CSV table of C-alpha atoms in Angstrom, one decimal:
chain,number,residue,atom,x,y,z
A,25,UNK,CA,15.8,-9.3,-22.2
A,26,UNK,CA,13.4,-8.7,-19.1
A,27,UNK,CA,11.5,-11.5,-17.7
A,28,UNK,CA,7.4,-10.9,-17.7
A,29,UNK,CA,5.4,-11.8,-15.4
A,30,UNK,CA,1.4,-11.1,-14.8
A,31,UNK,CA,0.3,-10.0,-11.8
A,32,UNK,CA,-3.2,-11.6,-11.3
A,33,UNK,CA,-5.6,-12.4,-8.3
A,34,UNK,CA,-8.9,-11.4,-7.1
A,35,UNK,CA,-9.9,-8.3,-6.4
A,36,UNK,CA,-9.1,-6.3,-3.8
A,37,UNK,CA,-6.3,-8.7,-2.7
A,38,UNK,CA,-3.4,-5.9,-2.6
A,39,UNK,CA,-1.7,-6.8,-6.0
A,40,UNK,CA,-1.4,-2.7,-6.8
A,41,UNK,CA,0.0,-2.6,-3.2
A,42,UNK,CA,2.4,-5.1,-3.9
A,43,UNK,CA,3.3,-4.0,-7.2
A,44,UNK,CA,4.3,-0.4,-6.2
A,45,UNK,CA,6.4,-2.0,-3.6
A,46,UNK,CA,8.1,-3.7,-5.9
A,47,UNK,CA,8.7,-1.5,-8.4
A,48,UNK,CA,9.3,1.1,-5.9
A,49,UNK,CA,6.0,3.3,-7.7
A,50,UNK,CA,2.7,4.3,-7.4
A,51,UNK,CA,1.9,3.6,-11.1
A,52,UNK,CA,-1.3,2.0,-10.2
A,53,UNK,CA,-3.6,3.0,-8.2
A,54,UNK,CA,-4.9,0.9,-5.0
A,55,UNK,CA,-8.3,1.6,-3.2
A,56,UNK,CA,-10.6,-0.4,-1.9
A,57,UNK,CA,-13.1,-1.8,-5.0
A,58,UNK,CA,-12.6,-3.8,-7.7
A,59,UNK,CA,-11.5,-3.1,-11.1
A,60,UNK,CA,-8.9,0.3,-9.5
A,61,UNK,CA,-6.6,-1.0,-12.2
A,62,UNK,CA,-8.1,-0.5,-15.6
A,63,UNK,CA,-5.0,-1.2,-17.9
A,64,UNK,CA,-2.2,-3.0,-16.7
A,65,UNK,CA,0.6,-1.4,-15.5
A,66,UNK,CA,4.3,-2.5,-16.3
A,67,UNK,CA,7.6,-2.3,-14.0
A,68,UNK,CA,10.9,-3.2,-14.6
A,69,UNK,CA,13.0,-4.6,-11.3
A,70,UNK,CA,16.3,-5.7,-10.8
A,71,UNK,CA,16.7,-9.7,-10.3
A,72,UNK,CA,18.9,-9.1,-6.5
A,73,UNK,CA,22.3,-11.3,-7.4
A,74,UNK,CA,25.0,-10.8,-4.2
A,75,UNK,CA,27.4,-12.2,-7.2
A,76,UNK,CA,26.7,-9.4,-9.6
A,77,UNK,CA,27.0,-6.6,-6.8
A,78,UNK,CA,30.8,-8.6,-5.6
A,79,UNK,CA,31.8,-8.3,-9.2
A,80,UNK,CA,31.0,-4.7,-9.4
A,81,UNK,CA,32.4,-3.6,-6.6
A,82,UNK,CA,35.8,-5.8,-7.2
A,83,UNK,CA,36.1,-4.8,-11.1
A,84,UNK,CA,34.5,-1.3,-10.8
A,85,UNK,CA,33.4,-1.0,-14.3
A,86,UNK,CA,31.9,2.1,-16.0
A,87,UNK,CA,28.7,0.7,-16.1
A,88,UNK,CA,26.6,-2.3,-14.6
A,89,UNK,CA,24.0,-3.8,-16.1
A,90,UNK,CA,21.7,-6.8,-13.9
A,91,UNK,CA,19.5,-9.0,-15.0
A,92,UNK,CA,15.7,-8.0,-15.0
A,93,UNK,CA,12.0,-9.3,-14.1
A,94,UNK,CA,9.3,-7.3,-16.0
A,95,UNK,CA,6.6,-7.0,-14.1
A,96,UNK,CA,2.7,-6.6,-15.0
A,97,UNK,CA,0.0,-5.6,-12.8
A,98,UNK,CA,-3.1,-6.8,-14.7
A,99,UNK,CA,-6.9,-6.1,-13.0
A,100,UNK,CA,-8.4,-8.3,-10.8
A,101,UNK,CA,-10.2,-11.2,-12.3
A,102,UNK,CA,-13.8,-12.2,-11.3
A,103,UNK,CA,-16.0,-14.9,-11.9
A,104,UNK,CA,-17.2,-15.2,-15.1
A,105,UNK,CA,-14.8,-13.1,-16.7
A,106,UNK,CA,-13.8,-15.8,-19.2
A,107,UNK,CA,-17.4,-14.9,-20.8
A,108,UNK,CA,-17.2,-11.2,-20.2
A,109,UNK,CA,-18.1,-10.7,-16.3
A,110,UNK,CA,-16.2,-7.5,-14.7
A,111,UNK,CA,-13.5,-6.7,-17.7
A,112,UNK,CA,-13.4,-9.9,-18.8
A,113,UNK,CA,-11.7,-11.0,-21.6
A,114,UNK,CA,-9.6,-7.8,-22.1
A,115,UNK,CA,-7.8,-8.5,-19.0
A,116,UNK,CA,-7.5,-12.0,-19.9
A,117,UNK,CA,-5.1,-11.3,-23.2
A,118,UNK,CA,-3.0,-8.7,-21.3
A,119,UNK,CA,-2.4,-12.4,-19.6
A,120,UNK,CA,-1.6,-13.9,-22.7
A,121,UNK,CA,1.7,-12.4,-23.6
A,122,UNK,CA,3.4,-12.4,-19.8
A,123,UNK,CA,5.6,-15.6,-19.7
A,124,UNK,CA,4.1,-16.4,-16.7
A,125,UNK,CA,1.9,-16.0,-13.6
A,126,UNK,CA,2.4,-14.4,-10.1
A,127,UNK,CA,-0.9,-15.6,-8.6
A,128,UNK,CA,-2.0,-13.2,-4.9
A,129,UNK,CA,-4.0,-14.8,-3.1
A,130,UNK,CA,-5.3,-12.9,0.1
A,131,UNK,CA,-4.4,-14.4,3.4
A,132,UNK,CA,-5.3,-11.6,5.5
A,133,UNK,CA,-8.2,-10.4,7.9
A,134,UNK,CA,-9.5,-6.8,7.9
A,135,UNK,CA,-13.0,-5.7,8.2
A,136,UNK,CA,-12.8,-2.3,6.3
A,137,UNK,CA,-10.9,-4.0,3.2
A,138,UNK,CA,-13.9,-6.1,1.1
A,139,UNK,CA,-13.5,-9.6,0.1
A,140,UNK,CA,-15.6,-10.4,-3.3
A,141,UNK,CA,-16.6,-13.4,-1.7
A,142,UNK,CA,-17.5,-12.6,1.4
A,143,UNK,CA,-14.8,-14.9,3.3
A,144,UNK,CA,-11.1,-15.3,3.3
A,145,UNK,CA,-10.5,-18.8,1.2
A,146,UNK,CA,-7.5,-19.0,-0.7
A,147,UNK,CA,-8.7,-22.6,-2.0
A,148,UNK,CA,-11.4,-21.1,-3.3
A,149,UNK,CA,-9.7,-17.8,-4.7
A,150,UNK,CA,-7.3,-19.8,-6.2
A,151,UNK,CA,-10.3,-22.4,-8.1
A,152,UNK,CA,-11.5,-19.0,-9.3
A,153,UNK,CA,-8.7,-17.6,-10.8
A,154,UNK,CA,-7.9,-21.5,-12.2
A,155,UNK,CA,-11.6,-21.9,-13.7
A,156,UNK,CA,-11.7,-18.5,-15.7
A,157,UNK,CA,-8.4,-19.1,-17.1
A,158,UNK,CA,-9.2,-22.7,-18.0
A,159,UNK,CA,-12.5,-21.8,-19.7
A,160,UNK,CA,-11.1,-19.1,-21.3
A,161,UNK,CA,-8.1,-21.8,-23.0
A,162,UNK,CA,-11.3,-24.2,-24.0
A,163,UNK,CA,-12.7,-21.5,-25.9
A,164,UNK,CA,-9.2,-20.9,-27.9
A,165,UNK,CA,-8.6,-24.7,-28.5
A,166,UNK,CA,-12.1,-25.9,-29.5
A,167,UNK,CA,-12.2,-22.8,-32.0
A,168,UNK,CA,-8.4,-23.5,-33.5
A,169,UNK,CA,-9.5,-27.8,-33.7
A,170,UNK,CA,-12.7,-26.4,-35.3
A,171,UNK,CA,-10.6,-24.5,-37.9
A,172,UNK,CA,-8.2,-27.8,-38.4
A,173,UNK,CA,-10.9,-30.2,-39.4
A,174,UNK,CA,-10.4,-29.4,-43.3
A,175,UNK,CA,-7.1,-29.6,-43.1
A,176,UNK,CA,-6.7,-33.0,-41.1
A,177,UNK,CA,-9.4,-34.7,-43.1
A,178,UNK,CA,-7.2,-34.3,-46.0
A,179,UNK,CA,-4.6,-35.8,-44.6
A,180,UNK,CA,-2.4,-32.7,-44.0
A,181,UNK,CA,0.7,-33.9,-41.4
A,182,UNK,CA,1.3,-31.0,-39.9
A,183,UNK,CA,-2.7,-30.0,-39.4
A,184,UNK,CA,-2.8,-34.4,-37.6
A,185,UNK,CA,0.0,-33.9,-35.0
A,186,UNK,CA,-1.6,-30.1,-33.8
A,187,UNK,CA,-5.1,-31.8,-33.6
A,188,UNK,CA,-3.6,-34.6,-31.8
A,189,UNK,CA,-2.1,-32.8,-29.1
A,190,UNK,CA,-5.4,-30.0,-28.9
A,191,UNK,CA,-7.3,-32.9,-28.8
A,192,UNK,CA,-5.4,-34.1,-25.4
A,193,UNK,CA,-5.7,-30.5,-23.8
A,194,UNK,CA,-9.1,-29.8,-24.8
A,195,UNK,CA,-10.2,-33.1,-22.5
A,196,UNK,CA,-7.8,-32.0,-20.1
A,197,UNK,CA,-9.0,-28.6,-19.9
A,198,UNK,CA,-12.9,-30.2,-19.9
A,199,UNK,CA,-11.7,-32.2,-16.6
A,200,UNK,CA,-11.0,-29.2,-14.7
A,201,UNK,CA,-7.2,-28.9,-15.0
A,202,UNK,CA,-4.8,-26.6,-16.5
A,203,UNK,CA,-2.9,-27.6,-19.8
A,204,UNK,CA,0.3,-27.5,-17.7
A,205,UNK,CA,-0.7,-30.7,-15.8
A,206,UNK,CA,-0.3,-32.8,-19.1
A,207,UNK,CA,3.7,-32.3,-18.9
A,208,UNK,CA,3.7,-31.7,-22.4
A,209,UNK,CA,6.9,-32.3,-24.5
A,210,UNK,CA,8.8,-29.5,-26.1
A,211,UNK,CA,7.9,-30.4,-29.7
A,212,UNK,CA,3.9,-30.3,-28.1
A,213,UNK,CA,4.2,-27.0,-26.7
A,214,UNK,CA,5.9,-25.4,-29.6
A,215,UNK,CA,2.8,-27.4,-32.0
A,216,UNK,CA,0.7,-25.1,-30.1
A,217,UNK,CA,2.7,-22.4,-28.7
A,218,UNK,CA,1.1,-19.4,-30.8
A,219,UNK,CA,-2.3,-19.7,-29.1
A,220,UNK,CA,0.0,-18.5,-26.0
A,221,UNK,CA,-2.4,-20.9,-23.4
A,222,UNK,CA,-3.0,-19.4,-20.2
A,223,UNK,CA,-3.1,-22.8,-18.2
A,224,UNK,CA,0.4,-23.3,-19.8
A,225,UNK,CA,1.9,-20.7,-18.1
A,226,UNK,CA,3.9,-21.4,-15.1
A,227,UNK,CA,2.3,-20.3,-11.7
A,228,UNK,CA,4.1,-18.9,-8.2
A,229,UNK,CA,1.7,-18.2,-5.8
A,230,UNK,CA,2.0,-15.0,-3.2
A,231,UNK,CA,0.4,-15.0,0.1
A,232,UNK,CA,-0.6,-11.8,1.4
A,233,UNK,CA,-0.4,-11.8,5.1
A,234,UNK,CA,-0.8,-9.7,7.6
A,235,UNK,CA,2.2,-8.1,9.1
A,236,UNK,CA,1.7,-9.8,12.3
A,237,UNK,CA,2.0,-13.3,10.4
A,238,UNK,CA,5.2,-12.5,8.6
A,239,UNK,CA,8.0,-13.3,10.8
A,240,UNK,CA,6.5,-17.1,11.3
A,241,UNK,CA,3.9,-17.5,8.6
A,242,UNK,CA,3.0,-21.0,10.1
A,243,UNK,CA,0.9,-19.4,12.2
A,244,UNK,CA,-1.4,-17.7,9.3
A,245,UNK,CA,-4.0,-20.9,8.5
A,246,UNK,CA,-4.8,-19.4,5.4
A,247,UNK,CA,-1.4,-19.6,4.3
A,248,UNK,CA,-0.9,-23.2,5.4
A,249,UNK,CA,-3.9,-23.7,3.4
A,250,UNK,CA,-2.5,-21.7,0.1
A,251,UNK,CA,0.8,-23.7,0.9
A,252,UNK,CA,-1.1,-27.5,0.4
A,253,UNK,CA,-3.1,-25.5,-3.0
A,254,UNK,CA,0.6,-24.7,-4.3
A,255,UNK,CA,2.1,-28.3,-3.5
A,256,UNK,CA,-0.7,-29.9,-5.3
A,257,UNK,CA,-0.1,-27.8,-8.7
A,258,UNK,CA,3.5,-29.0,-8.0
A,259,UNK,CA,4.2,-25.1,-7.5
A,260,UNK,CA,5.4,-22.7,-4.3
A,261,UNK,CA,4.1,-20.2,-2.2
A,262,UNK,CA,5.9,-17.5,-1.4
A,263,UNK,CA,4.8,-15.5,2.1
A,264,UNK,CA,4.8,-11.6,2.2
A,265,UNK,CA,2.8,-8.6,3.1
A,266,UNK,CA,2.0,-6.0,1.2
A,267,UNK,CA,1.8,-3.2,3.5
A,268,UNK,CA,5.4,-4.5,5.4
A,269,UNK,CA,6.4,-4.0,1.6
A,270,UNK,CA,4.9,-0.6,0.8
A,271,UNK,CA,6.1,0.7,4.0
A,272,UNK,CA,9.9,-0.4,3.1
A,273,UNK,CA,9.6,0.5,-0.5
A,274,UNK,CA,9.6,4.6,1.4
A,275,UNK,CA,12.5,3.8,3.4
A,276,UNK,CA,16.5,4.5,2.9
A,277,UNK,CA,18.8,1.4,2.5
A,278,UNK,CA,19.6,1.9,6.2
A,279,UNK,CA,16.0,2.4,7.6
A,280,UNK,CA,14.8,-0.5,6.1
A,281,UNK,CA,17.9,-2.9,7.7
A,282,UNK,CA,16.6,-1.5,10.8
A,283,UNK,CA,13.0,-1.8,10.5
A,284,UNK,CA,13.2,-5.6,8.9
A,285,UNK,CA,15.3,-6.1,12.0
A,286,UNK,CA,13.0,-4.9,14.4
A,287,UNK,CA,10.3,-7.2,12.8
A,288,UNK,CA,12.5,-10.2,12.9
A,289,UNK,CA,13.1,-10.7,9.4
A,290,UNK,CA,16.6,-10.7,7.3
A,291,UNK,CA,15.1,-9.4,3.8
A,292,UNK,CA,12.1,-8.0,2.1
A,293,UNK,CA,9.4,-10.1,0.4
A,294,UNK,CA,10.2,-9.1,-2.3
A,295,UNK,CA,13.3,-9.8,-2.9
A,296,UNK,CA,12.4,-13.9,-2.6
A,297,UNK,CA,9.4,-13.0,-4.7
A,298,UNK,CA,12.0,-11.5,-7.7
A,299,UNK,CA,14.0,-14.3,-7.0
A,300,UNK,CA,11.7,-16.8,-7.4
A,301,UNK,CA,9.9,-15.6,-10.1
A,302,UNK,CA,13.6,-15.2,-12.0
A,303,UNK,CA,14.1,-19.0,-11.5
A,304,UNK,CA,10.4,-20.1,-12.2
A,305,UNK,CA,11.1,-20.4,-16.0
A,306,UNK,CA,14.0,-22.3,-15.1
A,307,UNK,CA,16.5,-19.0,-15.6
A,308,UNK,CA,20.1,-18.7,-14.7
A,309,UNK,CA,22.4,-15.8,-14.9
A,310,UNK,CA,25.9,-15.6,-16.3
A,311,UNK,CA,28.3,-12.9,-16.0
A,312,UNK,CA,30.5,-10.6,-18.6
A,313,UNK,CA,33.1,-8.4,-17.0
A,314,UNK,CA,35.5,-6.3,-17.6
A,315,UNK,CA,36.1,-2.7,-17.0
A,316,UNK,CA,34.1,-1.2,-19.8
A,317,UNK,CA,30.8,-3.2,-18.4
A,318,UNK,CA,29.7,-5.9,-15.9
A,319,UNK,CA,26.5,-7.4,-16.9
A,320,UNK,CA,24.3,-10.6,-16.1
A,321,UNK,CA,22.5,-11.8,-19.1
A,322,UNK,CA,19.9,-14.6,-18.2
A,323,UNK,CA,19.6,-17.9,-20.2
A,324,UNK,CA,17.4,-21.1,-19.7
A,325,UNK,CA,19.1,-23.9,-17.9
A,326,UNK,CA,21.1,-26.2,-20.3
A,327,UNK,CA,21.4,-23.8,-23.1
A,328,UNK,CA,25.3,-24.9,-24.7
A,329,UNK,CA,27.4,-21.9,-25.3
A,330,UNK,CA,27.2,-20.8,-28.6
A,331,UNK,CA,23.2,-19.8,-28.1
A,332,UNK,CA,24.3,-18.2,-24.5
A,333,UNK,CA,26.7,-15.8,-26.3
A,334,UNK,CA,23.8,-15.1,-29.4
A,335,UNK,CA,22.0,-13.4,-25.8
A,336,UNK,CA,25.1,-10.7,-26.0
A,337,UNK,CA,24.6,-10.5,-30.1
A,338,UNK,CA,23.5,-12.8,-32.7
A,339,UNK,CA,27.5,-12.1,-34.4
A,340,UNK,CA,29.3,-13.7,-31.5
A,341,UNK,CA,26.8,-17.4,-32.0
A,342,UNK,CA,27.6,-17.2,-36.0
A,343,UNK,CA,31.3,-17.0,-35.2
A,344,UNK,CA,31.7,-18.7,-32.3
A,345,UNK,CA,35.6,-19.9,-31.5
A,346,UNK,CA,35.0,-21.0,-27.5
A,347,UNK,CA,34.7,-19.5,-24.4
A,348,UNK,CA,36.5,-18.1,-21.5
A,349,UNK,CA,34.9,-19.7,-18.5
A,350,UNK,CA,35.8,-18.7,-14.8
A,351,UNK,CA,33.1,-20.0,-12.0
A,352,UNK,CA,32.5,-16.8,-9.8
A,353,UNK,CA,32.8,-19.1,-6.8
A,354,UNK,CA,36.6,-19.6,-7.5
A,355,UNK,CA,37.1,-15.5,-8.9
A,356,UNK,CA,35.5,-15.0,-5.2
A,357,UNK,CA,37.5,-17.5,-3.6
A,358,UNK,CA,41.0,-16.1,-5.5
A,359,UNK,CA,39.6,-12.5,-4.9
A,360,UNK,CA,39.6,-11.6,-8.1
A,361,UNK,CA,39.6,-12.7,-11.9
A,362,UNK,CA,43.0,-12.2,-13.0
A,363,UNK,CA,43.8,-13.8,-9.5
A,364,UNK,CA,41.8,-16.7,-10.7
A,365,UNK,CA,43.2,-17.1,-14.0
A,366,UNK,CA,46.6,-16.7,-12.4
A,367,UNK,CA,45.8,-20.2,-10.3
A,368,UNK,CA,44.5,-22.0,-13.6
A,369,UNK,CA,41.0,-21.6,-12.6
A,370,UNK,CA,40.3,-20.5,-16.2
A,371,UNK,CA,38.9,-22.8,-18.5
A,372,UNK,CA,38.4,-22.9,-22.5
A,373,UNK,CA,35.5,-24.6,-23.7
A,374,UNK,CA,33.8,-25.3,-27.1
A,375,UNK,CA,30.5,-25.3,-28.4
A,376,UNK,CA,29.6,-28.4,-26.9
A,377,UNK,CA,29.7,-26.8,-23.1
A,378,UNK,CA,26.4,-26.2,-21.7
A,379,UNK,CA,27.0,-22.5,-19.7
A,380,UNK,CA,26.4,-23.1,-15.8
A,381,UNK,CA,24.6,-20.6,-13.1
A,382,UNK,CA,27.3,-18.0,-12.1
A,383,UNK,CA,29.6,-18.7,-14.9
A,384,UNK,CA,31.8,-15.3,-16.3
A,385,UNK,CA,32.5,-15.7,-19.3
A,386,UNK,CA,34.7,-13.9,-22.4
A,387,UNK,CA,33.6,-15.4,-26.0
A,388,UNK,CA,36.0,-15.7,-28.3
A,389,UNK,CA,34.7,-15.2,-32.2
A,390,UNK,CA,35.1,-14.6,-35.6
A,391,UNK,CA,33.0,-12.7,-37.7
């Protein structure tokens, strides 16, 4: 299952432009006013794993499957668009069903490229971004608590503990601050998880720099300043720019090495941007491999190993025997799986053992 993530920002702050780059596309279109992207545009791109590329080239299987982000380039936002300003509330719900939220924020100077507001601010971008999607949650909560208030009065359990915890976002959201900032517990979230909360969504910020920035982005002051906005949301910000992107997005594997080198850098953008965005949901990868297929399948962190293997199919968690589990460090380190296995590196494990990052694994089940 792919990843999804929104990308959302101001206008005219290069998300097409960095969108195409990463999907390697011109899908939507980029020119210089707001609103160019009408409906939101959708790419798939491969999460980039060194592991997964070592175990295909060691096991050479007959096909390889990575893991994926799903990415979604959703028009820019103004203000006001949580009560209809621009496109309003239509690109707000394309929002809605992403699992969460690559936030470009412009960090860039140039005359002929117009900024809504005038100025260069990423505080400020980012506060308008933050409002719009916080209004637009009120709205959603104070109509669902409105809807409730039969229901609790008679007593109803169920209808107490949702009002409870819409009770504690709704002032939350009031003050100014996204539902996220509540730390709510699992049970809370999953109370209130089919209103699919925008402020709830996880948030990685992207600086768009200019290419002259990149190679030591402590010089951009913008970004230094979208850097503090990120830390304060307890979030990242991830330098890149989009025309260094779209320029390597037309460019052979061998052209590009060159040209990143020339420009003092060791990868593209993008790839710590895919990365990133694969881990902000707390993802890791485990491997299957053999000569048929090698594949990573991503899971959430902690999940044991009967729910991992219901990821390959739902038959393999109902008859779950153990697991097969080799750490790719030590197949790498032996040069190969059976190499591994040969040195006891192999280990059987039950349906108590929580699958780590880089694991391979083989289930054993009975169906």
């Amino acid at each position: 299952m792919a990843l999804q993530c929104g990308i959302v920002g101001l206008p005219n702050v290069g998300k097409s432009t960095i969108f195409n780059a990463l999907t390697r596309s011109h899908a939507a279109e980029a020119a210089n006013y707001p609103f160019c992207t009408i409906d939101p545009n959708v790419g798939v791109v491969e999460v980039p794993d060194p592991r997964f590329d070592w175990l295909v080239e060691k096991v050479k299987p007959k096909s390889k499957v990575p893991a994926a982000v799903e990415f979604v380039d959703i028009a820019g936002l103004v203000k006001g668009a949580a009560s209809g300003e621009g496109l309003g509330n239509k690109f707000l719900s394309h929002i809605r069903q992403v699992n969460a939220i690559l936030h470009i924020v412009r960090c860039f100077e140039d005359e002929n490229i117009t900024h809504v507001s005038g100025e260069v601010n990423p505080a400020s971008d980012v506060e308008i971004i933050e409002i719009e999607l916080i209004l637009a949650d009120l709205e959603q909560v104070e109509k669902r608590l409105l809807n409730l208030q039969k229901r609790k009065k008679s007593g109803e359990k169920d209808a107490i503990k949702i009002c409870e915890v819409l009770e504690k976002v709704e002032e939350t959201l009031k003050a100014g601050k996204s539902a996220l900032s509540l730390n709510l517990s699992d049970d809370e979230i999953l109370l209130i998880k089919d209103l699919q909360l925008l402020t709830l969504k996880p948030v990685l910020f992207i600086g768009n720099l200019d290419e002259s920035d990149l190679a030591d982005p402590a010089k951009s002051a913008a970004f230094q300043k979208l850097k503090t906005v990120a830390e304060q949301r307890n979030s990242r910000a991830v330098p890149i720019s989009g025309k260094i992107e779209a320029e390597l997005s037309q460019l052979s594997k061998e052209e590009a090495a060159i040209f990143l080198e020339d420009l003092g850098l060791k990868e593209p953008g993008l790839n710590l941007v895919i990365r990133e965005a694969y881990s902000l949901l707390g993802y890791i990868t485990f491997f299957t491999a053999g000569e048929v297929e090698v594949r990573a399948w991503n899971i959430i962190k902690g999940t044991p190993a009967p729910a991992a293997a219901s990821v390959i199919h739902s038959d393999i968690e109902k008859g779950f025997i153990r697991a097969e589990v080799t750490a790719f460090t030590e197949i790498q380190a032996a040069g190969s799986q059976k190499a591994a296995q040969e040195a006891g590196k192999m280990r059987l494990e039950g349906k108590e053992y929580v699958v780590q990052d880089g694991d391979v694994v083989y289930f054993r089940f009975n169906v």
